[in-house]
Amino acid sequence: MLICSVVGARPNFMKVAPVYHELRGRGVTQILVHTGQHYDATMSDIFLHELQMPRPDVFLGVGSGSHAEQTAGVMTAFERICLEHQPALVIVAGDVNSTLAGALVAAKLQIPIAHIESGLRSFDRAMPEEINRIVTDHLSDFLFTTESSGNENLLKEGISPGSIHLVGNCMIDSLCKHIGSALARAPWQALGLHPGEYGLVTLHRPAAVDNPASLEGFRHALREIAQHLSLVFPVHPRTRQRMDATGLDWQPVHLVAPLGYLDFLGLMAKARVVLTDSGGIQEETTALGVDCITMRDTTERPVTITVGTNRLAGTSPREIVKTAREVLETSPEPKSAPPLWDGMSAGRIADVLQAWMERRR
Ligand code: UD1
C-alpha cells in the first residue's frame, strides 16, 4: 500500500515532514510529490533539507500563476502521477493552492484523502486559503484537526464525526524537534541583535501587500514601532515585488531575504514580539510563548488567542502601533501550550492511518 504526500508551498513542509518521518519509521511505503508552487531555494529546498526530508520522488514544476493556472497546473500533472502510482491514500496539508489541487485530483480518482490541519476557518471567503480549506475538508476522508474549534466548524458543516480526529499540531512537532538546533545557530548574532530586544516581522498575504494603500499603512506602522524596538523583516518574494514597485523607504525596519526554517525559528524564539499576517506563525509563537501581534481582522486559529500569546490588532496603523506599545509595556507571561501541541501529533495521525491500512489489508 503506497501513501502519497503532496507538498508545494513553504508552510507545507513543516506540517508534512513529521508525518512522513513517522510513517517511514513504521515501514510504510511512501512517495513525496512536490508541486513546485514554491520554487526559489529560500522558499523550498532549504526547508526540505533542514527538516531532513528526502529529495521529492516527483517534482511537478508548476510554478507561479493565477489561482486557476496554478491549481489547474498541479491537477493536470498530479493526475498523471496518481494514475501511474495508484496510491492507496493521498496526504495534503494546510490551505495552499497545492493542497486543494491535490485533494481535487484524488477525490475524482476515488483515492482516499487525509488532510493535515483540517477545520480551521477565518469565515472570510476573500482569503483564497479559506476557499481551499473548505473544499479540501469536504473532499477528505481523514480530517486531522489541530484545535477543538476545527472539530466544531467541521461538525457545523455536516461532516461526519467519525472522519474527524483531533490530533494536535504537526507544525509544532517540527518545532519541538528542531528548536534546539535552531537556538544553537544564534541567528540574531549575524543581524547584530540581542535576544529579547528585537521584533520580527512577516507580511505576505494578498490582502495585506497587493493593495498599495494597505502596504503603505503597514510601512507607516512598522517604521513607527522601529523607533522604539529594532525590527527585522524577512521579506517574502510577493511582498518584495510590491515593495520594489512602490520604491518607498522602509528604514529603520531592517529588510532581509527570506530565511530558512532553523534561522527563522531561532529568531522567532528569542524575539520580544512578532508582528505577522501569517497563520502558522501565530501557532509557533503560541507554542514558544512569544508575544504575537497579528495584523489582520480575523484569525482561523482562535486557540492562539484564548490559550496562547496572540493578539489580533486589525490592519489600521494606529491600532497596530497601539497594540505594540501595550505588548512592550507588559512583561511576557508564561502560558501553557494548547492541548495536544506536544510534539506527538504525527504519531497520532500515523496511528489512525495504520489502523485503517490494517483494516484494508
Ligand atoms: C502561498 C499560499 C499562502 C501561504 C504562502 C506562504 C496560496 C493561495 N497561497 O502564497 O497561503 O501562506 O504561500 O508563502 O496557495 N514567488 C517567488 N518564488 C517562489 C514562490 C513564489 O518568487 O518560490 C513569487 C512569485 O512571483 C509568485 C508570488 O511569489 O507569483 C506568490 O506566490 P504564490 O505561490 O502564488 O503565493 P504566495 O503568496 O506565496
Short mmCIF file of C-alpha atoms and ligand atoms in Angstrom, two decimals:
data_model
loop_
_atom_site.label_atom_id
_atom_site.label_comp_id
_atom_site.label_asym_id
_atom_site.label_seq_id
_atom_site.Cartn_x
_atom_site.Cartn_y
_atom_site.Cartn_z
CA MET A 1 0.00 0.00 0.00
CA LEU A 2 1.51 3.26 -1.15
CA ILE A 3 0.87 6.59 0.58
CA CYS A 4 1.47 9.75 -1.44
CA SER A 5 2.19 13.06 0.33
CA VAL A 6 1.82 16.33 -1.55
CA VAL A 7 3.88 19.41 -0.70
CA GLY A 8 4.23 22.59 -2.69
CA ALA A 9 4.49 25.79 -0.72
CA ARG A 10 6.65 26.88 2.21
CA PRO A 11 4.12 26.23 5.01
CA ASN A 12 3.51 22.64 3.82
CA PHE A 13 6.96 21.31 4.58
CA MET A 14 6.94 21.57 8.38
CA LYS A 15 3.44 20.03 8.55
CA VAL A 16 4.12 17.06 6.28
CA ALA A 17 7.68 16.29 7.45
CA PRO A 18 6.76 14.79 10.86
CA VAL A 19 4.06 12.57 9.34
CA TYR A 20 6.40 11.47 6.56
CA HIS A 21 9.13 10.58 9.09
CA GLU A 22 6.67 8.80 11.38
CA LEU A 23 5.21 6.67 8.59
CA ARG A 24 8.68 5.85 7.29
CA GLY A 25 9.68 4.75 10.79
CA ARG A 26 6.71 2.36 10.74
CA GLY A 27 7.81 0.87 7.41
CA VAL A 28 5.04 2.41 5.28
CA THR A 29 5.85 2.79 1.56
CA GLN A 30 5.54 6.42 0.51
CA ILE A 31 6.14 8.82 -2.34
CA LEU A 32 6.68 12.52 -1.86
CA VAL A 33 5.33 14.79 -4.58
CA HIS A 34 6.47 18.43 -4.77
CA THR A 35 4.18 20.54 -6.93
CA GLY A 36 6.71 23.36 -7.41
CA GLN A 37 4.26 26.07 -6.25
CA HIS A 38 7.25 27.48 -4.40
CA TYR A 39 10.49 27.01 -6.29
CA ASP A 40 13.10 29.51 -5.00
CA ALA A 41 15.75 27.75 -2.92
CA THR A 42 14.91 30.02 0.02
CA MET A 43 11.21 29.10 -0.19
CA SER A 44 11.59 25.36 -0.71
CA ASP A 45 14.94 23.47 -0.88
CA ILE A 46 16.29 24.83 2.38
CA PHE A 47 13.14 23.70 4.21
CA LEU A 48 13.30 20.16 2.85
CA HIS A 49 16.97 19.99 3.75
CA GLU A 50 16.63 21.41 7.27
CA LEU A 51 13.58 19.23 8.00
CA GLN A 52 15.66 16.21 6.90
CA MET A 53 13.25 15.31 4.14
CA PRO A 54 14.42 13.27 1.17
CA ARG A 55 14.52 14.72 -2.33
CA PRO A 56 10.91 14.56 -3.58
CA ASP A 57 10.28 11.46 -5.70
CA VAL A 58 8.32 13.57 -8.15
CA PHE A 59 8.65 17.26 -8.93
CA LEU A 60 5.73 18.71 -10.88
CA GLY A 61 7.42 22.07 -11.56
CA VAL A 62 4.16 24.02 -11.75
CA GLY A 63 5.49 27.39 -10.53
CA SER A 64 3.61 30.66 -10.17
CA GLY A 65 0.46 31.84 -11.96
CA SER A 66 -3.08 32.94 -11.34
CA HIS A 67 -5.09 30.79 -8.93
CA ALA A 68 -6.72 28.93 -11.82
CA GLU A 69 -3.43 28.43 -13.66
CA GLN A 70 -1.59 27.19 -10.59
CA THR A 71 -4.39 24.92 -9.37
CA ALA A 72 -5.04 23.51 -12.85
CA GLY A 73 -1.32 23.04 -13.45
CA VAL A 74 -0.97 20.94 -10.31
CA MET A 75 -4.13 18.99 -11.12
CA THR A 76 -3.07 18.07 -14.64
CA ALA A 77 0.40 16.96 -13.57
CA PHE A 78 -0.67 15.26 -10.33
CA GLU A 79 -3.43 13.25 -12.03
CA ARG A 80 -0.78 11.56 -14.18
CA ILE A 81 1.25 10.70 -11.09
CA CYS A 82 -1.78 9.20 -9.33
CA LEU A 83 -2.69 7.13 -12.37
CA GLU A 84 0.87 5.87 -12.67
CA HIS A 85 1.49 5.09 -8.96
CA GLN A 86 -2.09 4.23 -7.82
CA PRO A 87 -1.61 5.40 -4.20
CA ALA A 88 -3.96 3.98 -1.57
CA LEU A 89 -4.11 7.39 0.14
CA VAL A 90 -3.14 10.98 -0.63
CA ILE A 91 -1.99 13.23 2.22
CA VAL A 92 -2.36 17.01 1.83
CA ALA A 93 -1.65 19.72 4.41
CA GLY A 94 -2.82 23.22 5.18
CA ASP A 95 -4.63 25.55 2.83
CA VAL A 96 -2.47 26.46 -0.16
CA ASN A 97 -3.43 26.00 -3.81
CA SER A 98 -1.37 22.78 -3.99
CA THR A 99 -3.46 21.37 -1.11
CA LEU A 100 -6.72 22.00 -2.94
CA ALA A 101 -5.40 20.73 -6.27
CA GLY A 102 -4.04 17.52 -4.73
CA ALA A 103 -7.34 16.86 -2.97
CA LEU A 104 -9.44 17.51 -6.08
CA VAL A 105 -7.40 15.06 -8.16
CA ALA A 106 -7.50 12.34 -5.51
CA ALA A 107 -11.24 12.77 -4.93
CA LYS A 108 -12.04 12.44 -8.66
CA LEU A 109 -9.93 9.27 -8.83
CA GLN A 110 -11.67 7.96 -5.70
CA ILE A 111 -8.43 7.85 -3.75
CA PRO A 112 -8.99 8.49 -0.02
CA ILE A 113 -7.59 11.79 1.27
CA ALA A 114 -6.05 12.72 4.62
CA HIS A 115 -5.99 16.43 5.42
CA ILE A 116 -3.46 17.64 7.96
CA GLU A 117 -4.63 20.88 9.67
CA SER A 118 -8.28 20.45 8.94
CA GLY A 119 -11.25 22.53 10.14
CA LEU A 120 -9.66 25.96 10.53
CA ARG A 121 -11.99 28.76 9.42
CA SER A 122 -11.47 32.52 9.21
CA PHE A 123 -15.06 32.94 7.91
CA ASP A 124 -13.57 35.33 5.35
CA ARG A 125 -14.04 34.00 1.84
CA ALA A 126 -11.97 36.86 0.41
CA MET A 127 -8.97 34.81 1.56
CA PRO A 128 -8.01 32.24 -1.08
CA GLU A 129 -6.92 29.94 1.75
CA GLU A 130 -10.45 29.87 3.18
CA ILE A 131 -11.82 28.50 -0.11
CA ASN A 132 -9.00 25.95 -0.19
CA ARG A 133 -9.72 24.84 3.39
CA ILE A 134 -13.46 24.42 2.91
CA VAL A 135 -13.23 22.47 -0.33
CA THR A 136 -10.33 20.29 0.84
CA ASP A 137 -12.15 19.41 4.06
CA HIS A 138 -15.31 18.44 2.22
CA LEU A 139 -13.36 16.12 -0.07
CA SER A 140 -11.30 14.49 2.70
CA ASP A 141 -11.81 11.14 4.41
CA PHE A 142 -9.46 11.73 7.35
CA LEU A 143 -9.73 15.24 8.83
CA PHE A 144 -6.90 15.82 11.28
CA THR A 145 -7.60 18.91 13.39
CA THR A 146 -5.16 20.99 15.43
CA GLU A 147 -7.62 22.62 17.85
CA SER A 148 -11.16 21.95 19.04
CA SER A 149 -12.58 24.92 17.07
CA GLY A 150 -11.73 22.86 13.97
CA ASN A 151 -13.92 19.99 15.17
CA GLU A 152 -16.77 22.39 15.91
CA ASN A 153 -16.51 24.04 12.47
CA LEU A 154 -16.49 20.71 10.67
CA LEU A 155 -19.45 19.34 12.62
CA LYS A 156 -21.44 22.53 11.86
CA GLU A 157 -20.69 21.97 8.17
CA GLY A 158 -22.20 18.49 8.39
CA ILE A 159 -19.00 16.44 8.25
CA SER A 160 -19.33 13.01 9.79
CA PRO A 161 -17.85 12.93 13.33
CA GLY A 162 -16.17 9.59 12.56
CA SER A 163 -13.85 11.24 10.00
CA ILE A 164 -12.65 13.98 12.36
CA HIS A 165 -9.59 13.34 14.54
CA LEU A 166 -8.26 15.96 16.97
CA VAL A 167 -4.56 15.12 16.88
CA GLY A 168 -2.84 18.42 17.72
CA ASN A 169 -0.41 20.37 15.61
CA CYS A 170 2.16 18.78 13.30
CA MET A 171 3.85 22.15 12.75
CA ILE A 172 4.59 22.12 16.49
CA ASP A 173 6.03 18.60 16.14
CA SER A 174 8.61 20.13 13.77
CA LEU A 175 9.18 23.00 16.16
CA CYS A 176 9.79 20.65 19.12
CA LYS A 177 12.21 18.56 17.08
CA HIS A 178 14.28 21.46 15.75
CA ILE A 179 14.17 24.19 18.39
CA GLY A 180 17.46 23.05 19.95
CA SER A 181 19.43 23.25 16.71
CA ALA A 182 17.66 26.49 15.77
CA LEU A 183 18.77 28.17 19.01
CA ALA A 184 22.29 26.75 18.71
CA ARG A 185 22.70 28.73 15.47
CA ALA A 186 22.04 32.02 17.36
CA PRO A 187 20.73 33.63 14.16
CA TRP A 188 20.25 37.00 15.89
CA GLN A 189 24.02 37.45 16.13
CA ALA A 190 24.61 37.84 12.39
CA LEU A 191 21.92 40.56 12.39
CA GLY A 192 23.55 42.44 15.28
CA LEU A 193 20.57 41.73 17.55
CA HIS A 194 20.27 40.58 21.17
CA PRO A 195 17.76 38.01 22.50
CA GLY A 196 14.56 39.65 23.73
CA GLU A 197 15.48 43.03 22.28
CA TYR A 198 14.06 42.94 18.77
CA GLY A 199 10.82 42.39 16.91
CA LEU A 200 10.37 40.01 13.97
CA VAL A 201 8.01 40.91 11.11
CA THR A 202 6.40 38.95 8.27
CA LEU A 203 3.77 40.08 5.77
CA HIS A 204 2.78 38.29 2.58
CA ARG A 205 -0.97 37.90 2.25
CA PRO A 206 -2.51 39.35 -0.91
CA ALA A 207 -4.97 41.44 1.13
CA ALA A 208 -2.05 42.98 3.03
CA VAL A 209 0.55 43.57 0.35
CA ASP A 210 -1.15 43.69 -3.06
CA ASN A 211 -3.06 46.88 -2.29
CA PRO A 212 -0.60 49.83 -2.21
CA ALA A 213 -2.69 51.72 0.39
CA SER A 214 -2.67 48.72 2.70
CA LEU A 215 1.09 48.15 2.26
CA GLU A 216 1.65 51.84 2.96
CA GLY A 217 -0.32 51.54 6.22
CA PHE A 218 1.88 48.66 7.37
CA ARG A 219 5.03 50.56 6.36
CA HIS A 220 3.89 53.51 8.41
CA ALA A 221 3.09 51.41 11.50
CA LEU A 222 6.29 49.34 11.35
CA ARG A 223 8.56 52.38 10.91
CA GLU A 224 6.89 53.95 13.93
CA ILE A 225 7.41 50.81 16.08
CA ALA A 226 11.02 50.54 14.84
CA GLN A 227 11.75 53.89 16.50
CA HIS A 228 11.46 52.03 19.84
CA LEU A 229 12.42 48.43 19.06
CA SER A 230 14.74 47.04 16.34
CA LEU A 231 12.60 45.28 13.74
CA VAL A 232 13.90 42.63 11.35
CA PHE A 233 11.67 41.72 8.41
CA PRO A 234 12.48 38.69 6.19
CA VAL A 235 10.61 39.65 3.02
CA HIS A 236 8.53 37.10 1.06
CA PRO A 237 9.01 37.31 -2.75
CA ARG A 238 5.43 38.51 -3.29
CA THR A 239 5.96 41.34 -0.80
CA ARG A 240 9.38 42.19 -2.24
CA GLN A 241 7.82 42.70 -5.68
CA ARG A 242 5.20 45.07 -4.23
CA MET A 243 7.82 46.98 -2.22
CA ASP A 244 10.06 47.34 -5.26
CA ALA A 245 7.11 48.65 -7.28
CA THR A 246 6.50 51.47 -4.79
CA GLY A 247 10.22 52.18 -4.21
CA LEU A 248 9.44 53.58 -0.74
CA ASP A 249 11.90 53.67 2.15
CA TRP A 250 11.31 51.13 4.95
CA GLN A 251 14.18 52.32 7.17
CA PRO A 252 14.71 51.84 10.07
CA VAL A 253 12.96 48.49 9.57
CA HIS A 254 15.70 46.03 8.63
CA LEU A 255 14.58 44.17 5.48
CA VAL A 256 16.32 40.84 4.80
CA ALA A 257 15.86 38.00 2.29
CA PRO A 258 13.55 35.09 3.27
CA LEU A 259 15.18 32.90 5.93
CA GLY A 260 15.40 29.14 6.23
CA TYR A 261 13.39 27.19 8.78
CA LEU A 262 16.05 27.00 11.50
CA ASP A 263 17.17 30.63 11.36
CA PHE A 264 13.58 31.86 11.35
CA LEU A 265 12.63 29.56 14.23
CA GLY A 266 15.63 30.68 16.28
CA LEU A 267 14.89 34.35 15.63
CA MET A 268 11.23 33.88 16.49
CA ALA A 269 12.02 32.06 19.75
CA LYS A 270 14.12 34.97 21.07
CA ALA A 271 12.04 37.85 19.67
CA ARG A 272 10.44 40.29 22.11
CA VAL A 273 7.42 40.37 19.80
CA VAL A 274 6.45 39.02 16.38
CA LEU A 275 4.25 41.08 14.03
CA THR A 276 2.72 39.00 11.26
CA ASP A 277 -0.17 38.21 8.93
CA SER A 278 0.81 34.52 8.77
CA GLY A 279 -1.35 31.74 10.17
CA GLY A 280 1.41 29.32 11.12
CA ILE A 281 3.45 31.96 12.92
CA GLN A 282 0.50 32.66 15.23
CA GLU A 283 0.75 28.99 16.24
CA GLU A 284 4.53 28.82 16.50
CA THR A 285 4.68 31.91 18.74
CA THR A 286 1.95 30.41 20.92
CA ALA A 287 4.00 27.23 21.33
CA LEU A 288 7.12 29.28 22.07
CA GLY A 289 5.36 31.64 24.49
CA VAL A 290 6.42 34.67 22.44
CA ASP A 291 4.07 37.66 22.10
CA CYS A 292 2.48 37.83 18.66
CA ILE A 293 0.58 40.71 17.07
CA THR A 294 -1.49 39.51 14.15
CA MET A 295 -2.00 42.32 11.65
CA ARG A 296 -5.33 41.01 10.35
CA ASP A 297 -9.00 41.37 11.23
CA THR A 298 -9.63 37.64 11.61
CA THR A 299 -7.83 34.50 12.66
CA GLU A 300 -8.70 30.94 11.73
CA ARG A 301 -6.66 29.84 14.77
CA PRO A 302 -8.67 31.12 17.80
CA VAL A 303 -6.81 28.92 20.28
CA THR A 304 -3.74 31.14 19.75
CA ILE A 305 -5.75 33.95 21.34
CA THR A 306 -7.70 32.07 24.03
CA VAL A 307 -4.79 29.90 25.19
CA GLY A 308 -1.79 31.49 23.60
CA THR A 309 0.12 34.70 23.19
CA ASN A 310 -1.58 36.09 20.09
CA ARG A 311 -3.40 39.45 19.80
CA LEU A 312 -5.49 40.41 16.82
CA ALA A 313 -4.63 44.04 16.06
CA GLY A 314 -6.51 44.51 12.79
CA THR A 315 -4.90 46.39 9.92
CA SER A 316 -5.12 50.05 10.94
CA PRO A 317 -1.65 51.54 11.53
CA ARG A 318 -2.90 53.28 14.67
CA GLU A 319 -4.19 50.03 16.21
CA ILE A 320 -1.02 48.14 15.29
CA VAL A 321 1.20 50.76 16.92
CA LYS A 322 -1.09 50.91 19.97
CA THR A 323 -1.07 47.12 20.37
CA ALA A 324 2.71 47.03 20.02
CA ARG A 325 3.02 49.68 22.71
CA GLU A 326 0.74 47.66 25.04
CA VAL A 327 2.76 44.50 24.45
CA LEU A 328 6.08 46.22 25.04
CA GLU A 329 4.80 47.79 28.26
CA THR A 330 3.68 44.42 29.67
CA SER A 331 6.01 41.66 30.86
CA PRO A 332 5.56 38.46 28.83
CA GLU A 333 3.51 35.92 30.80
CA PRO A 334 4.28 32.21 30.75
CA LYS A 335 1.43 30.33 29.02
CA SER A 336 0.81 26.64 28.61
CA ALA A 337 0.53 25.24 25.08
CA PRO A 338 -2.89 24.34 23.66
CA PRO A 339 -3.99 20.73 24.24
CA LEU A 340 -2.06 18.15 22.19
CA TRP A 341 0.53 20.63 20.91
CA ASP A 342 3.11 18.35 22.42
CA GLY A 343 5.32 17.26 19.52
CA MET A 344 3.48 13.94 19.11
CA SER A 345 0.72 14.79 16.65
CA ALA A 346 2.29 12.89 13.74
CA GLY A 347 2.28 9.74 15.89
CA ARG A 348 -1.47 10.14 16.44
CA ILE A 349 -2.03 10.61 12.71
CA ALA A 350 0.07 7.55 11.91
CA ASP A 351 -1.93 5.50 14.46
CA VAL A 352 -5.19 6.38 12.70
CA LEU A 353 -3.79 5.71 9.23
CA GLN A 354 -2.10 2.46 10.22
CA ALA A 355 -5.33 1.13 11.79
CA TRP A 356 -7.12 1.99 8.53
CA MET A 357 -4.42 0.25 6.46
CA GLU A 358 -4.73 -2.87 8.64
CA ARG A 359 -8.50 -2.92 8.03
CA ARG A 360 -7.99 -2.55 4.26
CA ARG A 361 -5.47 -5.40 4.02
C1 UD1 B 1 1.16 30.90 -0.82
C2 UD1 B 1 -0.15 30.45 -0.22
C3 UD1 B 1 -0.34 31.09 1.16
C4 UD1 B 1 0.85 30.80 2.03
C5 UD1 B 1 2.10 31.27 1.32
C6 UD1 B 1 3.34 31.01 2.13
C7 UD1 B 1 -1.97 30.03 -1.81
C8 UD1 B 1 -3.26 30.54 -2.33
N1 UD1 B 1 -1.29 30.88 -1.03
O1 UD1 B 1 1.09 32.31 -1.03
O2 UD1 B 1 -1.49 30.53 1.76
O3 UD1 B 1 0.69 31.45 3.27
O4 UD1 B 1 2.20 30.58 0.07
O5 UD1 B 1 4.45 31.57 1.50
O6 UD1 B 1 -1.59 28.92 -2.08
N2 UD1 B 1 7.36 33.59 -5.74
C9 UD1 B 1 8.71 33.55 -5.94
N3 UD1 B 1 9.39 32.41 -5.59
C10 UD1 B 1 8.77 31.32 -5.06
C11 UD1 B 1 7.38 31.37 -4.87
C12 UD1 B 1 6.70 32.49 -5.20
O7 UD1 B 1 9.31 34.50 -6.40
O8 UD1 B 1 9.45 30.31 -4.77
C13 UD1 B 1 6.61 34.80 -6.07
C14 UD1 B 1 6.00 34.73 -7.44
O9 UD1 B 1 6.06 35.97 -8.04
C15 UD1 B 1 4.55 34.41 -7.14
C16 UD1 B 1 4.34 35.09 -5.81
O10 UD1 B 1 5.58 34.98 -5.14
O11 UD1 B 1 3.71 34.86 -8.13
C17 UD1 B 1 3.28 34.46 -4.98
O12 UD1 B 1 3.48 33.05 -4.87
P1 UD1 B 1 2.21 32.07 -4.73
O13 UD1 B 1 2.65 30.68 -4.57
O14 UD1 B 1 1.25 32.35 -5.82
O15 UD1 B 1 1.51 32.57 -3.41
P2 UD1 B 1 2.10 33.02 -2.00
O16 UD1 B 1 1.86 34.49 -1.86
O17 UD1 B 1 3.49 32.53 -1.80
#
